[in-house]
Short mmCIF file of C-alpha atoms in Angstrom, two decimals:
data_model
loop_
_atom_site.label_atom_id
_atom_site.label_comp_id
_atom_site.label_asym_id
_atom_site.label_seq_id
_atom_site.Cartn_x
_atom_site.Cartn_y
_atom_site.Cartn_z
CA LYS A 19 -14.94 9.80 10.86
CA THR A 20 -15.32 11.44 7.48
CA ALA A 21 -15.67 14.90 9.00
CA LEU A 22 -12.52 14.45 11.11
CA THR A 23 -10.38 13.23 8.23
CA LYS A 24 -11.71 15.99 5.98
CA MET A 25 -10.87 18.57 8.67
CA TYR A 26 -7.36 17.07 8.87
CA SER A 27 -7.00 17.63 5.11
CA ILE A 28 -8.24 21.24 5.42
CA LEU A 29 -5.85 22.05 8.26
CA MET A 30 -2.83 20.44 6.60
CA ASN A 31 -3.49 22.29 3.33
CA SER A 32 -4.59 25.66 4.73
CA SER A 33 -1.37 27.39 3.61
CA MET A 34 -1.91 26.20 0.04
CA HIS A 35 -5.46 27.57 -0.04
CA ALA A 36 -4.25 30.90 1.42
CA SER A 37 -1.51 31.08 -1.22
CA ALA A 38 -4.02 30.33 -4.00
CA LYS A 39 -6.24 33.19 -2.86
CA LYS A 40 -3.30 35.62 -2.76
CA VAL A 41 -2.16 34.63 -6.25
CA THR A 42 -5.70 34.99 -7.61
CA LEU A 43 -6.15 38.41 -5.98
CA ARG A 44 -2.93 39.70 -7.54
CA GLN A 45 -3.98 38.41 -10.96
CA LEU A 46 -7.41 40.07 -10.73
CA GLU A 47 -5.81 43.36 -9.71
CA GLY A 48 -3.45 43.02 -12.68
CA MET A 49 -6.43 42.54 -15.04
CA GLU A 50 -8.08 45.64 -13.61
CA THR A 51 -4.90 47.67 -14.16
CA HIS A 52 -4.56 46.38 -17.73
CA LEU A 53 -8.15 47.32 -18.60
CA ALA A 54 -7.77 50.72 -16.94
CA ASP A 55 -4.66 51.41 -19.05
CA GLY A 56 -6.78 50.55 -22.08
CA GLY A 57 -9.35 53.19 -21.25
CA ALA A 58 -11.85 51.49 -18.93
CA SER A 59 -12.78 53.54 -15.88
CA PHE A 60 -13.06 52.02 -12.39
CA GLU A 61 -13.14 55.27 -10.39
CA ARG A 62 -16.84 54.96 -9.55
CA TYR A 63 -16.22 51.58 -7.90
CA THR A 64 -13.58 52.68 -5.37
CA ASP A 65 -15.90 51.77 -2.46
CA GLU A 66 -16.00 48.16 -3.66
CA PRO A 67 -13.05 46.27 -2.05
CA SER A 68 -13.21 43.22 -4.32
CA PRO A 69 -11.42 43.47 -7.69
CA CYS A 70 -13.67 40.69 -9.00
CA LYS A 71 -16.76 42.73 -8.11
CA ARG A 72 -15.26 45.86 -9.70
CA LEU A 73 -14.61 43.94 -12.93
CA GLU A 74 -18.17 42.58 -12.86
CA LEU A 75 -19.62 46.07 -12.44
CA ALA A 76 -17.51 47.36 -15.31
CA ILE A 77 -18.96 44.73 -17.67
CA VAL A 78 -22.54 45.11 -16.42
CA GLU A 79 -22.49 48.88 -16.75
CA ALA A 80 -20.91 48.56 -20.16
CA SER A 81 -23.98 46.61 -21.27
CA GLU A 82 -26.15 49.48 -20.01
CA GLY A 83 -24.26 52.00 -22.09
CA THR A 84 -22.41 53.80 -19.28
CA ILE A 85 -19.08 52.48 -20.55
CA ALA A 86 -18.51 52.33 -24.29
CA GLU A 87 -17.85 49.21 -26.27
CA GLU A 88 -19.22 46.45 -24.04
CA THR A 89 -18.02 43.73 -26.39
CA GLN A 90 -14.46 45.07 -26.34
CA ILE A 91 -14.10 45.05 -22.52
CA ALA A 92 -15.68 41.58 -22.28
CA THR A 93 -13.36 40.28 -25.01
CA GLU A 94 -10.27 41.77 -23.38
CA LEU A 95 -11.19 40.38 -19.97
CA TYR A 96 -11.88 36.95 -21.47
CA GLU A 97 -8.40 36.84 -23.03
CA LEU A 98 -6.83 37.99 -19.76
CA LEU A 99 -8.65 35.22 -17.85
CA LYS A 100 -7.51 32.56 -20.31
CA HIS A 101 -3.91 33.78 -20.16
CA SER A 102 -3.95 33.89 -16.35
CA CYS A 103 -5.25 30.31 -16.19
CA GLU A 104 -2.32 29.19 -18.32
CA CYS A 105 0.22 31.07 -16.19
CA ARG A 106 -0.79 30.20 -12.65
CA GLY A 107 0.57 27.19 -10.81
CA SER A 108 -0.32 23.54 -11.26
CA MET A 109 -2.17 23.47 -7.93
CA PHE A 110 -5.11 25.25 -9.57
CA ARG A 111 -7.86 23.33 -11.29
CA ASP A 112 -8.14 23.56 -15.06
CA PRO A 113 -11.00 25.84 -16.17
CA PRO A 114 -14.25 24.12 -17.24
CA SER A 115 -14.26 23.37 -20.97
CA GLU A 116 -17.29 25.57 -21.65
CA TYR A 117 -15.25 28.63 -20.65
CA VAL A 118 -12.21 28.02 -22.85
CA GLN A 119 -13.55 26.11 -25.86
CA GLY A 120 -15.24 27.89 -28.73
CA ASP A 121 -15.75 31.65 -28.97
CA SER A 122 -17.17 32.84 -25.65
CA SER A 123 -15.37 36.18 -25.60
CA SER A 124 -18.35 38.18 -26.89
CA ASN A 125 -20.84 36.44 -24.60
CA THR A 126 -21.04 38.76 -21.60
CA THR A 127 -22.91 36.24 -19.42
CA GLN A 128 -20.32 33.56 -20.12
CA VAL A 129 -17.43 35.93 -19.41
CA LEU A 130 -19.01 36.86 -16.06
CA LYS A 131 -19.35 33.17 -15.15
CA PHE A 132 -15.71 32.60 -16.13
CA LEU A 133 -14.64 35.56 -13.98
CA ARG A 134 -16.51 34.29 -10.91
CA TRP A 135 -15.08 30.81 -11.35
CA PHE A 136 -11.55 32.25 -11.64
CA ALA A 137 -12.05 34.38 -8.52
CA SER A 138 -13.04 31.30 -6.50
CA ALA A 139 -9.36 30.19 -6.66
CA ALA A 140 -10.37 26.56 -7.15
CA VAL A 141 -7.45 24.22 -6.48
CA GLU A 142 -7.07 20.50 -7.09
CA PRO A 143 -9.02 18.42 -4.53
CA THR A 144 -7.02 17.36 -1.49
CA PHE A 145 -9.59 15.01 0.06
CA PHE A 146 -11.03 11.82 -1.41
CA GLU A 147 -13.45 9.43 0.29
CA ILE A 148 -14.01 5.86 -0.85
CA ASN A 149 -16.95 4.05 0.74
CA VAL A 150 -15.74 0.46 0.67
CA HIS A 151 -18.17 -2.47 0.29
CA ALA A 152 -18.02 -6.10 -0.80
CA SER A 153 -19.07 -5.41 -4.40
CA LEU A 154 -16.34 -2.80 -4.95
CA SER A 155 -14.03 -4.41 -7.51
CA GLU A 156 -10.25 -4.08 -7.90
CA CYS A 157 -10.75 -2.33 -11.24
CA GLU A 158 -13.01 0.29 -9.61
CA VAL A 159 -10.49 0.92 -6.83
CA ILE A 160 -7.62 1.26 -9.32
CA GLU A 161 -9.73 3.65 -11.43
CA ARG A 162 -10.50 5.81 -8.40
CA PHE A 163 -6.84 5.93 -7.45
CA SER A 164 -5.83 6.98 -10.97
CA VAL A 165 -7.80 10.21 -10.36
CA ILE A 166 -6.21 10.59 -6.91
CA GLN A 167 -2.73 10.03 -8.35
CA ALA A 168 -3.30 12.70 -11.02
CA ALA A 169 -4.38 15.26 -8.40
CA ALA A 170 -1.40 14.40 -6.18
CA LYS A 171 1.04 14.87 -9.09
CA LYS A 172 -0.36 18.33 -9.82
CA LEU A 173 -0.03 19.28 -6.14
CA ALA A 174 3.49 17.89 -5.69
CA ASP A 175 5.18 21.31 -5.94
CA SER A 176 2.76 23.03 -3.55
CA GLU A 177 3.91 21.12 -0.43
CA SER A 178 0.33 19.99 0.16
CA ILE A 179 -0.96 16.51 0.90
CA VAL A 180 -3.81 14.49 -0.57
CA VAL A 181 -5.84 12.67 2.09
CA VAL A 182 -7.62 9.46 1.04
CA PHE A 183 -10.20 8.09 3.49
CA LEU A 184 -11.18 4.42 3.09
CA ASP A 185 -14.39 3.95 5.07
CA GLU A 186 -15.25 0.46 6.39
CA VAL A 187 -12.19 -0.97 4.66
CA ASN A 188 -12.61 -4.50 6.05
CA THR A 189 -15.97 -4.93 4.34
CA SER A 190 -14.01 -5.34 1.09
CA SER A 191 -13.82 -8.58 -0.88
CA THR A 192 -10.36 -7.47 -2.13
CA LEU A 193 -8.73 -6.73 1.21
CA GLY A 194 -5.29 -7.65 -0.14
CA LEU A 195 -5.38 -4.66 -2.49
CA PHE A 196 -6.22 -2.31 0.38
CA LYS A 197 -3.43 -3.85 2.46
CA GLU A 198 -1.04 -2.93 -0.38
CA ILE A 199 -2.41 0.62 -0.48
CA VAL A 200 -2.22 1.21 3.29
CA ILE A 201 0.96 -0.72 4.18
CA ASP A 202 3.05 -0.74 1.00
CA HIS A 203 1.90 2.67 -0.27
CA SER A 204 1.39 1.27 -3.75
CA ILE A 205 -1.46 -0.03 -5.90
CA ALA A 206 -1.23 -2.97 -8.30
CA GLY A 207 2.55 -2.72 -8.00
CA ASP A 208 2.76 0.98 -8.86
CA PRO A 209 3.95 3.29 -6.05
CA LEU A 210 1.59 5.98 -4.83
CA GLU A 211 2.70 9.61 -4.93
CA ALA A 212 4.70 10.62 -1.85
CA ASN A 213 2.18 13.32 -0.89
CA ILE A 214 -0.73 10.87 -0.59
CA VAL A 215 -1.82 10.04 2.97
CA VAL A 216 -4.17 7.07 3.36
CA ILE A 217 -6.45 6.78 6.40
CA SER A 218 -8.86 3.89 6.78
CA ALA A 219 -11.68 2.99 9.17
CA CYS A 220 -12.66 -0.58 10.03
CA ASN A 221 -15.31 -2.40 12.02
CA PRO A 222 -14.80 -5.32 14.45
CA PRO A 223 -14.71 -8.57 12.43
CA ARG A 224 -17.86 -10.66 12.76
CA ARG A 225 -16.32 -14.05 11.96
CA GLN A 226 -14.62 -16.04 14.71
CA ALA A 227 -12.71 -19.31 14.17
CA THR A 228 -13.44 -22.20 16.53
CA ARG A 229 -12.25 -25.83 16.61
CA GLU A 230 -14.36 -28.89 17.37
CA GLY A 231 -12.04 -31.89 17.49
CA LEU A 232 -10.19 -31.98 14.19
CA ILE A 233 -12.74 -29.73 12.45
CA GLN A 234 -12.22 -25.98 12.37
CA ARG A 235 -15.28 -23.85 11.73
CA GLU A 236 -16.01 -20.16 11.41
CA ILE A 237 -18.85 -18.80 13.49
CA ASP A 238 -20.40 -15.55 12.31
CA LEU A 239 -21.31 -13.80 15.55
CA GLY A 240 -23.30 -11.14 13.73
CA LYS A 241 -25.07 -13.36 11.22
CA ASP A 242 -28.57 -12.53 12.42
CA TRP A 243 -27.86 -8.81 12.19
CA ALA A 244 -25.95 -8.38 8.94
CA SER A 245 -26.77 -10.07 5.65
CA GLY A 246 -24.03 -11.61 3.50
CA HIS A 247 -23.40 -8.48 1.40
CA TYR A 248 -22.18 -6.65 4.52
CA GLN A 249 -19.22 -8.87 5.37
CA VAL A 250 -16.73 -7.70 7.99
CA SER A 251 -13.40 -9.51 7.69
CA LYS A 252 -10.38 -9.68 9.98
CA LEU A 253 -7.62 -7.27 8.98
CA PRO A 254 -4.28 -8.62 7.69
CA GLU A 255 -1.68 -8.79 10.47
CA SER A 256 0.34 -5.87 9.07
CA MET A 257 -2.76 -3.63 9.14
CA GLU A 258 -3.83 -4.98 12.52
CA LYS A 259 -0.61 -3.62 14.07
CA LEU A 260 -1.51 -0.08 12.97
CA LYS A 261 -5.10 -0.21 14.22
CA TRP A 262 -6.23 2.37 16.74
CA ALA A 263 -9.50 2.18 18.70
CA TYR A 264 -11.46 5.20 17.50
CA GLY A 265 -14.40 4.47 19.81
CA SER A 266 -18.01 5.40 19.15
CA LEU A 267 -20.41 8.21 19.91
CA ASN A 268 -22.15 8.18 23.26
CA SER A 269 -25.95 8.43 23.35
CA GLU A 270 -26.05 12.25 23.52
CA GLN A 271 -23.48 12.66 20.75
CA GLU A 272 -25.39 10.21 18.57
CA LYS A 273 -28.64 12.14 19.09
CA ASP A 274 -26.90 15.36 18.10
CA PHE A 275 -25.40 13.64 15.04
CA VAL A 276 -28.80 12.35 13.84
CA PHE A 277 -30.43 15.74 14.47
CA ARG A 278 -27.72 17.55 12.46
CA ARG A 279 -28.12 15.09 9.60
CA LEU A 280 -31.85 15.79 9.50
CA GLU A 281 -31.10 19.52 9.48
CA LEU A 282 -28.66 18.96 6.61
CA LEU A 283 -31.46 17.43 4.51
CA GLY A 284 -33.24 20.79 4.62
CA ARG A 285 -30.12 22.83 3.83
CA THR A 286 -29.26 20.68 0.81
CA GLY A 287 -32.82 20.86 -0.50
CA GLN A 288 -33.40 17.11 -0.28
CA CYS A 289 -36.23 17.27 2.24
CA LYS A 290 -37.39 20.04 4.55
CA VAL A 291 -37.89 18.64 8.05
CA PRO A 292 -39.75 21.00 10.47
CA PRO A 293 -37.77 21.59 13.71
CA GLY A 294 -40.43 19.98 15.93
CA LEU A 295 -40.63 16.90 13.73
CA ALA A 296 -36.82 16.71 13.53
CA GLY A 297 -36.64 16.39 17.31
CA SER A 298 -39.26 13.60 17.38
CA MET A 299 -37.59 11.77 14.48
CA THR A 300 -34.23 12.01 16.25
CA GLU A 301 -35.66 10.33 19.35
CA LEU A 302 -37.35 7.63 17.26
CA ILE A 303 -34.22 6.86 15.22
CA THR A 304 -31.80 6.77 18.16
CA VAL A 305 -34.13 4.62 20.32
CA SER A 306 -34.65 2.21 17.40
CA GLN A 307 -30.90 1.97 16.77
CA GLU A 308 -30.19 1.23 20.42
CA ALA A 309 -32.91 -1.45 20.46
CA VAL A 310 -31.31 -3.19 17.46
CA ARG A 311 -27.92 -3.08 19.16
CA THR A 312 -29.40 -4.55 22.37
CA PHE A 313 -31.01 -7.42 20.47
CA ALA A 314 -27.74 -8.07 18.62
CA ARG A 315 -25.68 -7.95 21.82
CA ASP A 316 -27.99 -10.42 23.58
CA SER A 317 -27.88 -12.80 20.61
CA ILE A 318 -24.08 -12.65 20.34
CA CYS A 319 -23.69 -13.24 24.09
CA MET A 320 -25.94 -16.32 23.86
CA ARG A 321 -23.74 -17.68 21.07
CA LEU A 322 -20.62 -17.04 23.15
CA LYS A 323 -22.09 -19.04 26.04
CA ARG A 324 -22.86 -21.95 23.73
CA LEU A 325 -19.35 -21.81 22.22
CA ALA A 326 -17.16 -21.99 25.30
CA SER A 327 -14.08 -22.54 23.12
CA VAL A 328 -14.46 -19.15 21.46
CA ASP A 329 -12.11 -16.68 23.14
CA THR A 330 -14.12 -13.47 22.81
CA SER A 331 -14.75 -10.98 25.60
CA LEU A 332 -18.16 -9.47 26.33
CA ASP A 333 -16.66 -6.04 25.54
CA GLU A 334 -15.82 -7.28 22.04
CA ALA A 335 -19.33 -8.68 21.68
CA ASP A 336 -20.68 -5.25 22.62
CA ALA A 337 -18.42 -3.59 20.03
CA ARG A 338 -19.63 -6.00 17.36
CA ALA A 339 -23.24 -5.36 18.31
CA ARG A 340 -22.74 -1.59 18.01
CA SER A 341 -21.43 -2.02 14.47
CA THR A 342 -24.71 -3.65 13.39
CA VAL A 343 -26.10 -0.12 13.00
CA SER A 344 -24.28 2.14 10.55
CA LEU A 345 -24.73 5.89 10.95
CA ARG A 346 -23.79 6.27 7.29
#
């Protein structure tokens, strides 16, 4: 779910990222021209296609004595970088404070870091994920959205959108606030920026109302499989009308998902899992998850048989059982 919504954000904002790279390239070429007019020589770097790399080489070789006055070229480039950051559009991120505060112009290493950061054409984030849970307070949600609102305002002139993904939204204890965000496109009474797109994911509710005579009770059909902190509530009617059945991974897709996650642990440096062990762990995890779902499904079906007044299909019971295991 997260990967799909993030890909949606990337595709919808691809033109903005392309434009940012073009603007940055022109600015780097302008810096190179300015320094060349001041006496710096770039002729020996004609085989290097990247203006950023050519500027790097000019500074590095200056420190080795092949170009005179290393401090002067670093200082000039530093001032050019600062000026370019001030002139380019609001879609770009502000430079890190360590690059623009204090006197870093004579620090060659710092100038090189500033140059590489500038060349990355970093723009304001266009994708935000909020993992919703019962302990997430209204104040925390409002604080997160203040950051999202600020990014959206900076991107308003770039014709880009900011995608906000609310994962497991109906596990919230403040579902009314999320209803306002999704349906009313506002938060705490304040309208969201027009370029914010909110997408949310929900699980089947676990609580089912039933009536015994004059007494109405709520039966938690997943009680044995989810402790109280993992509540799954019914969506408000206005949100229910917009709900779309996303479905779930089949067994082969789930195995591939688990295997890729184990691979990712090695790439991110968290834990190196040998390929052979990754395959065995994938089988163990997926079989264990399916066993838990089977136990949950059998338990929920037994409850349904005992509660003949509860209007719940076996397909819904199966969907609820599948949600007892979170791939997150």
